[in-house]
CSV table of C-alpha atoms and ligand atoms in Angstrom, one decimal:
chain,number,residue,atom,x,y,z
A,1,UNK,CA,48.6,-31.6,22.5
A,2,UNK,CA,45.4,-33.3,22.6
A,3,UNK,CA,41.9,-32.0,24.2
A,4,UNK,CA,39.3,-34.2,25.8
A,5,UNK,CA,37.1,-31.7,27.0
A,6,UNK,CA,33.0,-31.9,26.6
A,7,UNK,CA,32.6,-32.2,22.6
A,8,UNK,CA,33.1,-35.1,21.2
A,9,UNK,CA,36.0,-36.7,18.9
A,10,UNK,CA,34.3,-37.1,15.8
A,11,UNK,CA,36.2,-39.1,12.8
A,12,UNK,CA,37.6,-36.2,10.4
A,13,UNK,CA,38.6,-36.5,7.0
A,14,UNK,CA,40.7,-33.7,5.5
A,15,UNK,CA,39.9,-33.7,1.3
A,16,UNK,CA,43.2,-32.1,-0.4
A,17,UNK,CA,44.9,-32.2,-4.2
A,18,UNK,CA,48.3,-30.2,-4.3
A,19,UNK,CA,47.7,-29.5,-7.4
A,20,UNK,CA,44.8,-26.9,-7.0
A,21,UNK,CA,47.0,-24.5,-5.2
A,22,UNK,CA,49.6,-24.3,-8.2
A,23,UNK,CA,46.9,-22.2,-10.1
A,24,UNK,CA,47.2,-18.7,-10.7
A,25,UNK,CA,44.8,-16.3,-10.7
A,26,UNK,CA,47.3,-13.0,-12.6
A,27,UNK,CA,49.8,-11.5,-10.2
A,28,UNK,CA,47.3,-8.4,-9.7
A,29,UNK,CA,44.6,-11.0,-8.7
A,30,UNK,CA,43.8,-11.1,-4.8
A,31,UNK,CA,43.0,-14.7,-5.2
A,32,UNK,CA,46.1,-16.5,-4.2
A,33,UNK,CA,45.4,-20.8,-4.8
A,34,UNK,CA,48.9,-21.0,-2.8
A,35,UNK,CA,47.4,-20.1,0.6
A,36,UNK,CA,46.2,-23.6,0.0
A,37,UNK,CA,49.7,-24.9,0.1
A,38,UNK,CA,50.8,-22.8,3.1
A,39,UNK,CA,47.7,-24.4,5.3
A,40,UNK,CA,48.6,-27.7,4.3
A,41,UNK,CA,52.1,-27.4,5.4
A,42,UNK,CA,50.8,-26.2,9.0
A,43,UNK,CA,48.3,-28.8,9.0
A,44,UNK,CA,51.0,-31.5,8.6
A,45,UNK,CA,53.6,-29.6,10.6
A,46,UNK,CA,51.5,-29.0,13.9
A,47,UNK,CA,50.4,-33.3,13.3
A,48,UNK,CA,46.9,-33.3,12.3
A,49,UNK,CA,47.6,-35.3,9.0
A,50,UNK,CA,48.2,-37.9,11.9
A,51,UNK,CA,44.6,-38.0,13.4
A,52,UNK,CA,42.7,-37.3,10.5
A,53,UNK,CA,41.6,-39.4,7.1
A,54,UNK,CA,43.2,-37.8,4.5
A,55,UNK,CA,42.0,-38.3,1.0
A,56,UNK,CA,44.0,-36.9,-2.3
A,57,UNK,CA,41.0,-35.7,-4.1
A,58,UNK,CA,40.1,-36.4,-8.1
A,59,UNK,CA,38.4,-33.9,-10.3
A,60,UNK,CA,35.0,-33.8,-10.5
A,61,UNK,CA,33.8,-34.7,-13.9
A,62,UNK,CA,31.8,-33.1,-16.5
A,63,UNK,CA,28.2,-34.5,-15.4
A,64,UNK,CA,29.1,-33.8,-12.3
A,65,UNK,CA,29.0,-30.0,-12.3
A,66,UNK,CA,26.0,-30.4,-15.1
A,67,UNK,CA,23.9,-31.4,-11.7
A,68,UNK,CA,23.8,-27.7,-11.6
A,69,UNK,CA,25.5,-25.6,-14.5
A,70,UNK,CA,24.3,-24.8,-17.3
A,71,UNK,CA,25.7,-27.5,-20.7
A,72,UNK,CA,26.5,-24.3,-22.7
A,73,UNK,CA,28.3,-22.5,-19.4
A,74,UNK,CA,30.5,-26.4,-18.6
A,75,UNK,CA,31.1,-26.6,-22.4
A,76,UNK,CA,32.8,-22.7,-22.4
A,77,UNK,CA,34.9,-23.6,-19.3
A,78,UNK,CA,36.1,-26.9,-20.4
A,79,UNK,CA,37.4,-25.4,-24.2
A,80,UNK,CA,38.3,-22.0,-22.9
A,81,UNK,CA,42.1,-21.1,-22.2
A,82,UNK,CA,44.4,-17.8,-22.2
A,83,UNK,CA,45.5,-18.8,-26.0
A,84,UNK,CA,42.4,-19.3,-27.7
A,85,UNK,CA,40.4,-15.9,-26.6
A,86,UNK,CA,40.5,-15.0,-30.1
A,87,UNK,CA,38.7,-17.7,-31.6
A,88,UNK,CA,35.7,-18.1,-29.4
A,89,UNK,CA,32.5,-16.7,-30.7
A,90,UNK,CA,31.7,-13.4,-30.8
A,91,UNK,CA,30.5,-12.0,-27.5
A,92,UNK,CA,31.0,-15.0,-25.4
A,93,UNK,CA,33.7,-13.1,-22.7
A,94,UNK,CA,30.6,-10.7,-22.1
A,95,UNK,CA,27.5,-13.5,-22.1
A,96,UNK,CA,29.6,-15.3,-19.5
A,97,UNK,CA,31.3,-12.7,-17.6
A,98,UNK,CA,34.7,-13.0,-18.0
A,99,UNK,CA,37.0,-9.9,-16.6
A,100,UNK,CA,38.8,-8.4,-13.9
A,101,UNK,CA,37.4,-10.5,-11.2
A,102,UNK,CA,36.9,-13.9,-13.4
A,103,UNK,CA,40.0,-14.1,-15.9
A,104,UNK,CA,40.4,-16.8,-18.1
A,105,UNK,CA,44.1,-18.3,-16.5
A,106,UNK,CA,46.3,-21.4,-17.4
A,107,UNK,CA,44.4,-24.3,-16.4
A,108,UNK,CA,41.2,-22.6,-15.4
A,109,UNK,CA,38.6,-25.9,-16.0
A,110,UNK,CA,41.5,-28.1,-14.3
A,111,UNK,CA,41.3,-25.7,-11.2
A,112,UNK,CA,37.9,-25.4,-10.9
A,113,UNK,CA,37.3,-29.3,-11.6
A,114,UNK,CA,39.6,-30.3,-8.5
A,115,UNK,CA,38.2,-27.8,-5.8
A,116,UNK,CA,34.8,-29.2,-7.0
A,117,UNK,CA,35.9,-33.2,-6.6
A,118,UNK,CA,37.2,-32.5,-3.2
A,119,UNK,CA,33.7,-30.9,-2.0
A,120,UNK,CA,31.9,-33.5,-3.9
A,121,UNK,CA,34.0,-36.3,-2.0
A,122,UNK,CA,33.7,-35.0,1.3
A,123,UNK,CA,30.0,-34.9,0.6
A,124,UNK,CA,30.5,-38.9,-0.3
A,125,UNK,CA,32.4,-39.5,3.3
A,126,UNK,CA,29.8,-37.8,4.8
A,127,UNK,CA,26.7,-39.7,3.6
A,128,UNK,CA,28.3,-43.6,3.5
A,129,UNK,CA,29.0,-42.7,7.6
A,130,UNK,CA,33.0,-42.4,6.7
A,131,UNK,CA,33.5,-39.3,8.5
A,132,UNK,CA,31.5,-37.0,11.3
A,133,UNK,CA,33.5,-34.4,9.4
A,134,UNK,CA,34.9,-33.6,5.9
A,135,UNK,CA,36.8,-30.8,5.2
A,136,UNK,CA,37.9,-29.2,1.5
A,137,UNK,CA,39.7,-25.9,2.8
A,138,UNK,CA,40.1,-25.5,-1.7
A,139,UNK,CA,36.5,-24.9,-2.1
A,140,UNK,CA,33.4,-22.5,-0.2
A,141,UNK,CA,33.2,-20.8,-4.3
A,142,UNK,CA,30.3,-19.5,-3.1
A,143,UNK,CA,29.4,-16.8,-5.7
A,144,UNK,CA,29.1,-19.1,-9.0
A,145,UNK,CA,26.1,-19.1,-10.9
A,146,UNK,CA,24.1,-21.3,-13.3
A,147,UNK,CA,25.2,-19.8,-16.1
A,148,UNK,CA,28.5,-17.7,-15.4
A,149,UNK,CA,31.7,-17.5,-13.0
A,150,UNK,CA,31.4,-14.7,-9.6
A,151,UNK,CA,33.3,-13.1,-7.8
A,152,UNK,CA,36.3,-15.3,-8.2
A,153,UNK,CA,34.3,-18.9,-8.1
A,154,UNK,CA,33.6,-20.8,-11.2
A,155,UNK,CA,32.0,-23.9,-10.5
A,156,UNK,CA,30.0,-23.8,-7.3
A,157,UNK,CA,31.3,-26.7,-5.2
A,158,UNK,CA,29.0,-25.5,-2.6
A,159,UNK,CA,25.6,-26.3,-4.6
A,160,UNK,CA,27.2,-29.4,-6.1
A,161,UNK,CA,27.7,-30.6,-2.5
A,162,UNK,CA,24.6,-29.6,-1.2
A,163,UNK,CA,22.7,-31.6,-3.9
A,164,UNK,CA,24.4,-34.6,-3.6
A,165,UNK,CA,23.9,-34.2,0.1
A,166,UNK,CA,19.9,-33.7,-0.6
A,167,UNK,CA,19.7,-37.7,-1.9
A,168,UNK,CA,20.0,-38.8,1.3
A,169,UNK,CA,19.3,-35.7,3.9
A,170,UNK,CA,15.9,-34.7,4.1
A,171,UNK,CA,17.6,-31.4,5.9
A,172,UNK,CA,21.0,-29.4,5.0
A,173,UNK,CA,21.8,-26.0,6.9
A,174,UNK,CA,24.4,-24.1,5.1
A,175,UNK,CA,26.1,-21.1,7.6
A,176,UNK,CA,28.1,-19.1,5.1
A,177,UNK,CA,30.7,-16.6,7.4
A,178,UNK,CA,32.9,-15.7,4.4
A,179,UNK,CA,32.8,-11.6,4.8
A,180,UNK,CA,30.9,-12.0,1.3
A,181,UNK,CA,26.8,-12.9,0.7
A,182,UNK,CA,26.3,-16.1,-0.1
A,183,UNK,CA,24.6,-15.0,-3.0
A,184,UNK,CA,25.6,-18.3,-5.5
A,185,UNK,CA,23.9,-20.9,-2.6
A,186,UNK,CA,21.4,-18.9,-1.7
A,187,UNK,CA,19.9,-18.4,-5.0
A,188,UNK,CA,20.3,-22.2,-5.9
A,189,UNK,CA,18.0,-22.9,-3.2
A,190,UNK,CA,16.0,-19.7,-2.4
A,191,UNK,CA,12.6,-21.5,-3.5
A,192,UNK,CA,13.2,-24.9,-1.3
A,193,UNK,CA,12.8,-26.2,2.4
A,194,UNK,CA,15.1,-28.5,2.3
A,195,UNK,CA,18.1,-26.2,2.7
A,196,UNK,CA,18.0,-23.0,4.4
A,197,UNK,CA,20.7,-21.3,4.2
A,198,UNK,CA,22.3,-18.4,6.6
A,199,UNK,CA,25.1,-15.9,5.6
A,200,UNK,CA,26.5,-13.5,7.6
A,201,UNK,CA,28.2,-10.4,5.7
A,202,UNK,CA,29.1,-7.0,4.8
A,203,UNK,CA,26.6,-5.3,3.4
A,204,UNK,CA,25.6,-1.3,2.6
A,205,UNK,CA,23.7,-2.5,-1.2
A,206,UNK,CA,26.9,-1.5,-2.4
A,207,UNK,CA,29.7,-3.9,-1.5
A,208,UNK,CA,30.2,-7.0,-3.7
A,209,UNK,CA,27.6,-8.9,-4.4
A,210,UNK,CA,25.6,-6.5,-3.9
A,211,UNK,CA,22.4,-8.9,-2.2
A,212,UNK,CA,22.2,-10.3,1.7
A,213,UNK,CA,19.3,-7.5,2.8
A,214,UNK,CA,17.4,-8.6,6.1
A,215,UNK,CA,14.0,-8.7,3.6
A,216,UNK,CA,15.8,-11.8,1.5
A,217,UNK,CA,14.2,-14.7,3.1
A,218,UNK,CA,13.4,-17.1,0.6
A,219,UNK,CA,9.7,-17.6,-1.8
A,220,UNK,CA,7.0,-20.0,-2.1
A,221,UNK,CA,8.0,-23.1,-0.6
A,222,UNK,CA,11.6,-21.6,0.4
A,223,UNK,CA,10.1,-18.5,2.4
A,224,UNK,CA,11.7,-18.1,5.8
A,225,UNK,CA,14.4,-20.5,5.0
A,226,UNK,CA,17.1,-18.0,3.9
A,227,UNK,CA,18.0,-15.4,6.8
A,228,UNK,CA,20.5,-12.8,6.3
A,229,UNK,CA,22.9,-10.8,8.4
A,230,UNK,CA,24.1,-7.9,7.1
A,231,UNK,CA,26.6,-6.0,9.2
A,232,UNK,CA,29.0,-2.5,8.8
A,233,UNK,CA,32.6,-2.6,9.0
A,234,UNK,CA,34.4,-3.3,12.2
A,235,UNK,CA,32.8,-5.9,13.8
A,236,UNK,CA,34.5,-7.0,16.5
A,237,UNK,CA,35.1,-10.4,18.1
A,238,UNK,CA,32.3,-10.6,20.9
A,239,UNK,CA,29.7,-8.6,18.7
A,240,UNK,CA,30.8,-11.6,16.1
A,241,UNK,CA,30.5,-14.0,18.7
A,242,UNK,CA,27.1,-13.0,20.6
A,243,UNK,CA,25.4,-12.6,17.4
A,244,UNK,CA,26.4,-15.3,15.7
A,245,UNK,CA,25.4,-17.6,18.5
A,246,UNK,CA,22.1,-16.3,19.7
A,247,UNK,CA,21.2,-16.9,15.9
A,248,UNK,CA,22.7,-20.3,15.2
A,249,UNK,CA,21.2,-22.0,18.0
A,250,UNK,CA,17.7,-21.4,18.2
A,251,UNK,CA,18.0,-22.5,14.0
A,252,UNK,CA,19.4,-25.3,14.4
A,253,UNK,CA,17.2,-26.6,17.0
A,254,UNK,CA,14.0,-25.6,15.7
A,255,UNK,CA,15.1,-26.6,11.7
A,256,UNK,CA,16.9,-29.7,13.1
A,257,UNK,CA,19.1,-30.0,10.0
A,258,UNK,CA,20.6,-33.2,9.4
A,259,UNK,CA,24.1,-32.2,8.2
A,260,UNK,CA,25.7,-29.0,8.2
A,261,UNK,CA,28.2,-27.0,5.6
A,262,UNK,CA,30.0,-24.2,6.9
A,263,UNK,CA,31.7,-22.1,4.9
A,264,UNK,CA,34.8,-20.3,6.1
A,265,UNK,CA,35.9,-17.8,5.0
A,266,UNK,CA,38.7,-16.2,5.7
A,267,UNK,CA,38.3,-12.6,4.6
A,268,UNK,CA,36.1,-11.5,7.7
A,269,UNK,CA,39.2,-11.5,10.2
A,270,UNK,CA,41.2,-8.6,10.8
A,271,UNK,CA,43.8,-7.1,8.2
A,272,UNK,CA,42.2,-9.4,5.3
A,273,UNK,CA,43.4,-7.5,2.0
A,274,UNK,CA,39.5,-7.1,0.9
A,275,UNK,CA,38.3,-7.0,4.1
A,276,UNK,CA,36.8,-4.7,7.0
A,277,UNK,CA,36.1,-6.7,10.1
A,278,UNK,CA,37.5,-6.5,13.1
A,279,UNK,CA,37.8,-10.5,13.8
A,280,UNK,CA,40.9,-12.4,15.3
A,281,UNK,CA,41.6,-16.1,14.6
A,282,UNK,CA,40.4,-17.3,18.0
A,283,UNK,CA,36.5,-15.7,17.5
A,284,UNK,CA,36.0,-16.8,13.5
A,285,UNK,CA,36.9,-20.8,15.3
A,286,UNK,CA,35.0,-19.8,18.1
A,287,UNK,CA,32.0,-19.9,15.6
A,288,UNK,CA,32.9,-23.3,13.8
A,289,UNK,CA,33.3,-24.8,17.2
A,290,UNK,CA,30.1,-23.7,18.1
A,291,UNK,CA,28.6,-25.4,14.8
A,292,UNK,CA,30.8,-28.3,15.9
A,293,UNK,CA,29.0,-28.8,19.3
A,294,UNK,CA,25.7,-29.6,18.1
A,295,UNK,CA,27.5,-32.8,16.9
A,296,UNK,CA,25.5,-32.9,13.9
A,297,UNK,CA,27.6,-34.2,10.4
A,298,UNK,CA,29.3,-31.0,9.0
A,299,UNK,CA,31.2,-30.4,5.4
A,300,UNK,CA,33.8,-27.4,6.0
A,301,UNK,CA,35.0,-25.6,3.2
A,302,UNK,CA,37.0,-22.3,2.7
A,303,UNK,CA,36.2,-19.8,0.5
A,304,UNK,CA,38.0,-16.0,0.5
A,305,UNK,CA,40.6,-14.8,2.3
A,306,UNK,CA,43.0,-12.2,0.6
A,307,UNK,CA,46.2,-12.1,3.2
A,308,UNK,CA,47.7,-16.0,3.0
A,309,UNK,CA,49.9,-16.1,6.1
A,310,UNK,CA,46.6,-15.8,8.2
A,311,UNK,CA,44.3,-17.7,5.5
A,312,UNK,CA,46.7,-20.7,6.7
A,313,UNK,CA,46.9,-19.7,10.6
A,314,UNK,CA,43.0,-19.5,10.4
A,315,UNK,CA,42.0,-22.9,8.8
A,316,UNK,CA,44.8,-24.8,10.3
A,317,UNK,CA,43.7,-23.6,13.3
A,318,UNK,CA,40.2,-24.4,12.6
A,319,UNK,CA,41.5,-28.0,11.5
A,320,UNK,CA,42.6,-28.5,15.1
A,321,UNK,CA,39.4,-27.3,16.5
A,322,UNK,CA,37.3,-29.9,14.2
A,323,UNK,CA,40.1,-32.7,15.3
A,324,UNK,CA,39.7,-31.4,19.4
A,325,UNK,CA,43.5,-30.6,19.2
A,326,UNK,CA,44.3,-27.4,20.8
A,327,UNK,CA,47.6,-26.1,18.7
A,328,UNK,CA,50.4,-24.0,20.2
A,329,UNK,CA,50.5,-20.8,19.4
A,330,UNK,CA,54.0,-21.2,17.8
A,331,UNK,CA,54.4,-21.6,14.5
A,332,UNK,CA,56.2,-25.0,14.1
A,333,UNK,CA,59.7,-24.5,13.6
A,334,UNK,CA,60.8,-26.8,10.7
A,335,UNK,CA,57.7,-25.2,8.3
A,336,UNK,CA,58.6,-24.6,4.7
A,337,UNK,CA,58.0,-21.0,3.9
A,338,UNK,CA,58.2,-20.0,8.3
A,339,UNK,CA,59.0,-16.8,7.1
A,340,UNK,CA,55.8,-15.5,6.1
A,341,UNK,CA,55.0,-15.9,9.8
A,342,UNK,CA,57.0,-13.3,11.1
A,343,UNK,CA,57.5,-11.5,13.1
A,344,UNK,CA,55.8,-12.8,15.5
A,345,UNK,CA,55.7,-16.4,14.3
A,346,UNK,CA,52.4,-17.4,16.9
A,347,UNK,CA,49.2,-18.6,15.0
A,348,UNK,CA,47.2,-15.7,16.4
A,349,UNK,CA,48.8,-12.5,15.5
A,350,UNK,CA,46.7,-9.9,17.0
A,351,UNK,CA,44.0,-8.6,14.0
A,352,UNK,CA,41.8,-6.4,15.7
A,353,UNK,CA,43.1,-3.1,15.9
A,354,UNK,CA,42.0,-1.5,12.3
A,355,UNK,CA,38.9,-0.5,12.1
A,356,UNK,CA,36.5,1.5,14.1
A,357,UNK,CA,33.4,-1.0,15.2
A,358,UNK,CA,30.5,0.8,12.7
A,359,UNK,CA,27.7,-1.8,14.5
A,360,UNK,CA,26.5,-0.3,17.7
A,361,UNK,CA,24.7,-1.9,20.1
A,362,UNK,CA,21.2,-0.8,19.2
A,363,UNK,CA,21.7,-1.8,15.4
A,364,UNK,CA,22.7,-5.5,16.3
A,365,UNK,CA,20.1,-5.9,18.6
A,366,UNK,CA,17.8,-5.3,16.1
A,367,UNK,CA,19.1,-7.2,13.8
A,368,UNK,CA,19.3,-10.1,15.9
A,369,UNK,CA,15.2,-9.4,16.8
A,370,UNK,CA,14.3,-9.1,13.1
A,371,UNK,CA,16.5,-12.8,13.0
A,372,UNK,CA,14.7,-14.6,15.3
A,373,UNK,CA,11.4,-13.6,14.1
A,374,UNK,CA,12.2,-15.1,10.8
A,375,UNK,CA,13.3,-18.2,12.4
A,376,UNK,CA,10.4,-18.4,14.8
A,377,UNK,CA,8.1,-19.0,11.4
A,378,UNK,CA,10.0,-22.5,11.1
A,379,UNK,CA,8.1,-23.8,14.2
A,380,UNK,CA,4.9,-23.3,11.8
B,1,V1P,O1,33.8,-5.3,-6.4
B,1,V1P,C1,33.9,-6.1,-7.4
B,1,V1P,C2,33.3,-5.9,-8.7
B,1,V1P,C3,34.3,-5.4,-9.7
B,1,V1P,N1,33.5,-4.2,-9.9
B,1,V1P,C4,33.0,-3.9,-11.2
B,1,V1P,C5,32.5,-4.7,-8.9
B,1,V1P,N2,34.5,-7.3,-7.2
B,1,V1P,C6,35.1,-7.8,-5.9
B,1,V1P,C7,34.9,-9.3,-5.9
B,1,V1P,C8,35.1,-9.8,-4.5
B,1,V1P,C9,34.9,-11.4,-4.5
B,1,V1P,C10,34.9,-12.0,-3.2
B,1,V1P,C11,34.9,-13.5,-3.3
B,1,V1P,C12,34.7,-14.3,-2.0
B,1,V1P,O2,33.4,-14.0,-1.5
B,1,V1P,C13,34.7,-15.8,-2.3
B,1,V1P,C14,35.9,-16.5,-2.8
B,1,V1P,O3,35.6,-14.0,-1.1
B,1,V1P,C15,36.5,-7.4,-6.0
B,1,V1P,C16,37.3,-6.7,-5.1
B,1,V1P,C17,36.8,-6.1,-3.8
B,1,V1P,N3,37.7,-5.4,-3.1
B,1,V1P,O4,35.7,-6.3,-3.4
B,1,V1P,N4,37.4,-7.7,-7.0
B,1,V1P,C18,38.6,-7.2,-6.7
B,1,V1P,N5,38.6,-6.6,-5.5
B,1,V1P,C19,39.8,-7.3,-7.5
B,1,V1P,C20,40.9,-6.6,-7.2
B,1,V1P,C21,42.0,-6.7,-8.1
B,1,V1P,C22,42.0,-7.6,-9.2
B,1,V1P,C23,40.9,-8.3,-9.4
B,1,V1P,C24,39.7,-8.2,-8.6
B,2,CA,CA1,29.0,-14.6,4.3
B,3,ZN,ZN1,34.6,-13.3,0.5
């Protein structure tokens, strides 16, 4: 079960309350807090509760989340519920963009509170020397805002992290390879040097966010330390791969960062419910193992990922790679819920065989130019 090869063993700690994945979205939401609960069932099944720290996370508090949201915004989500809608003040749903893709559910501030503790505590591990790695597979809510809920997120855990992270690190790379921009995170820090952060995505100006052009790079003191990667639909594992690595490694050696977050979401494999990549299971790990080998402290977290029985293959996978433990592909057989595995059972279903690759040769080479150029402006 266990693999010594070259990387090193670094002390993991996993950063999980059961209660965040008994929230629910609506039953029309794509959102699905109970993929939470599948990957921690194959996380305990396959063993790796056994090598790693675990810690049952609290909720962050109030002042917490006021390190970056807006007073007014915390206030709204902390009095807000399904049964009071009709007593808030006039226009408030609007002001803070409540709807469709941000409802107002049972136990919203709850929710959002826990997934931002766990982040928050990882971040903690991270900077007393506790753990190499920290992981919170409940957060990477990478859209939210200031002053209003995104795309799904609420509170970003992300940010909170990052700035709790920026008391003691002069230098924090964030690598965001949710199919999504990183729009929230990069924002946040889009005037600073001391983050720079990287997202790869889908992107036609169109497709939610919206943001993540080539031309975003960051202002005034923050210029050339956001880089985006926008990409069509299709992309397939080795186009992932290449790219992703000819970027990552010339960053990281010349910004010398000194911790990493990774976001992970699951949404750019193959056959997400959202999604439009190409990716399987093995190349999205192949990427966080590659982010791994620098052997630099790194915060995982999750963040989309719309069809749950490969949400949980993915980051439980992906738990294994971060512990060195290479996981059989069959699914363990005494798993609650085993049946959402099938038919295959195996923790990499092949997910590459639905979309035409839309990225030819000649557009990610020039993408991957335009890339480095950006990053050869951190050498000064
Ligand atoms: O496209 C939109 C908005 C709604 N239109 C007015 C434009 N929203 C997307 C939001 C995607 C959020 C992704 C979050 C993450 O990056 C991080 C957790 O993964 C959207 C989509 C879509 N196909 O892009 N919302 C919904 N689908 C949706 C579908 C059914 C019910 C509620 C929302
Ligand atoms: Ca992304
Ligand atoms: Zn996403």
């Amino acid at each position: 079960l266990f693999e010594f090869g070259a990387s090193y063993t670094p002390r993991v700690s996993y950063h999980y309350n059961s209660r965040v994945s008994q929230y629910h979205y609506g039953v029309r939401h794509p959102m699905k807090p109970f993929r939470l609960m599948l990957t921690d069932h194959l996380v305990s099944r396959y063993g790796l509760h056994k090598v790693m720290d675990l810690y049952e996370t609290r909720a962050a508090t109030k002042e917490e989340v006021l390190a970056f949201h807006a007073q007014d915004y915390v206030d709204f989500l902390s009095h807000v519920a399904p049964e009071n809608l009709n007593k808030l003040p006039r226009g408030s749903l609007e002001k803070f963009n409540i709807g469709d893709d941000c409802p107002i559910f049972q136990g919203l501030f709850e929710y959002s509170m826990l997934y931002a503790g766990a982040s928050l505590d990882a971040s903690r591990k991270l900077i007393n020397g506790q753990s190499e790695i920290a992981i919170n597979w409940s957060g990477g809510l990478h859209h939210a805002k200031k002053s209003n809920p995104s795309g799904f997120c609420y509170v970003n855990d992300i940010v909170l992290a990052i700035l709790n992270l920026l008391r003691y690190h002069p230098r924090v790379l964030y690598i965001d390879i949710d199919l999504h921009h990183g729009d929230g995170v990069q924002e946040a820090f889009y005037t600073t040097d001391r983050v720079f952060t990287v997202s790869f995505h889908k992107y036609n100006g169109e497709f939610f966010p919206g943001t993540g052009d080539l031309d975003e790079i960051g202002c005034s003191r923050g210029k050339h330390f956001s880089l985006n990667v926008p990409l069509n639909d299709g992309i397939d594992d080795d186009s992932y791969i290449n790219l992703f690595k000819s970027i990552i490694d010339p960053l990281v050696t010349s910004y010398k960062p000194t911790v990493i977050i990774q976001q992970c979401g699951a949404d750019s494999l193959g056959h997400d419910r959202l999604g439009c990549f190409n990716l399987n299971i093995r190349a999205h790990g192949e990427c966080v193992k590659f982010v791994k080998s620098f052997g630099i402290p790194m915060l995982c977290v999750g963040g989309g990922g719309y069809t749950p029985r490969n949400v949980s293959r993915l980051w439980t996978y992906e738990t294994g790679i971060l512990n060195d433990v290479l996981l059989p592909s069959d699914i363990p057989e005494d798993i609650p819920f085993r049946e959402w595995f099938g038919p295959d059972y195996s923790l990499h279903p092949v997910l590459d065989d639905l979309y035409e690759n839309k990225n030819s040769k000649k557009y990610l080479e020039n993408i991957r130019i335009r890339c480095l150029e950006n990053i050869k402006y951190l050498q000064g």
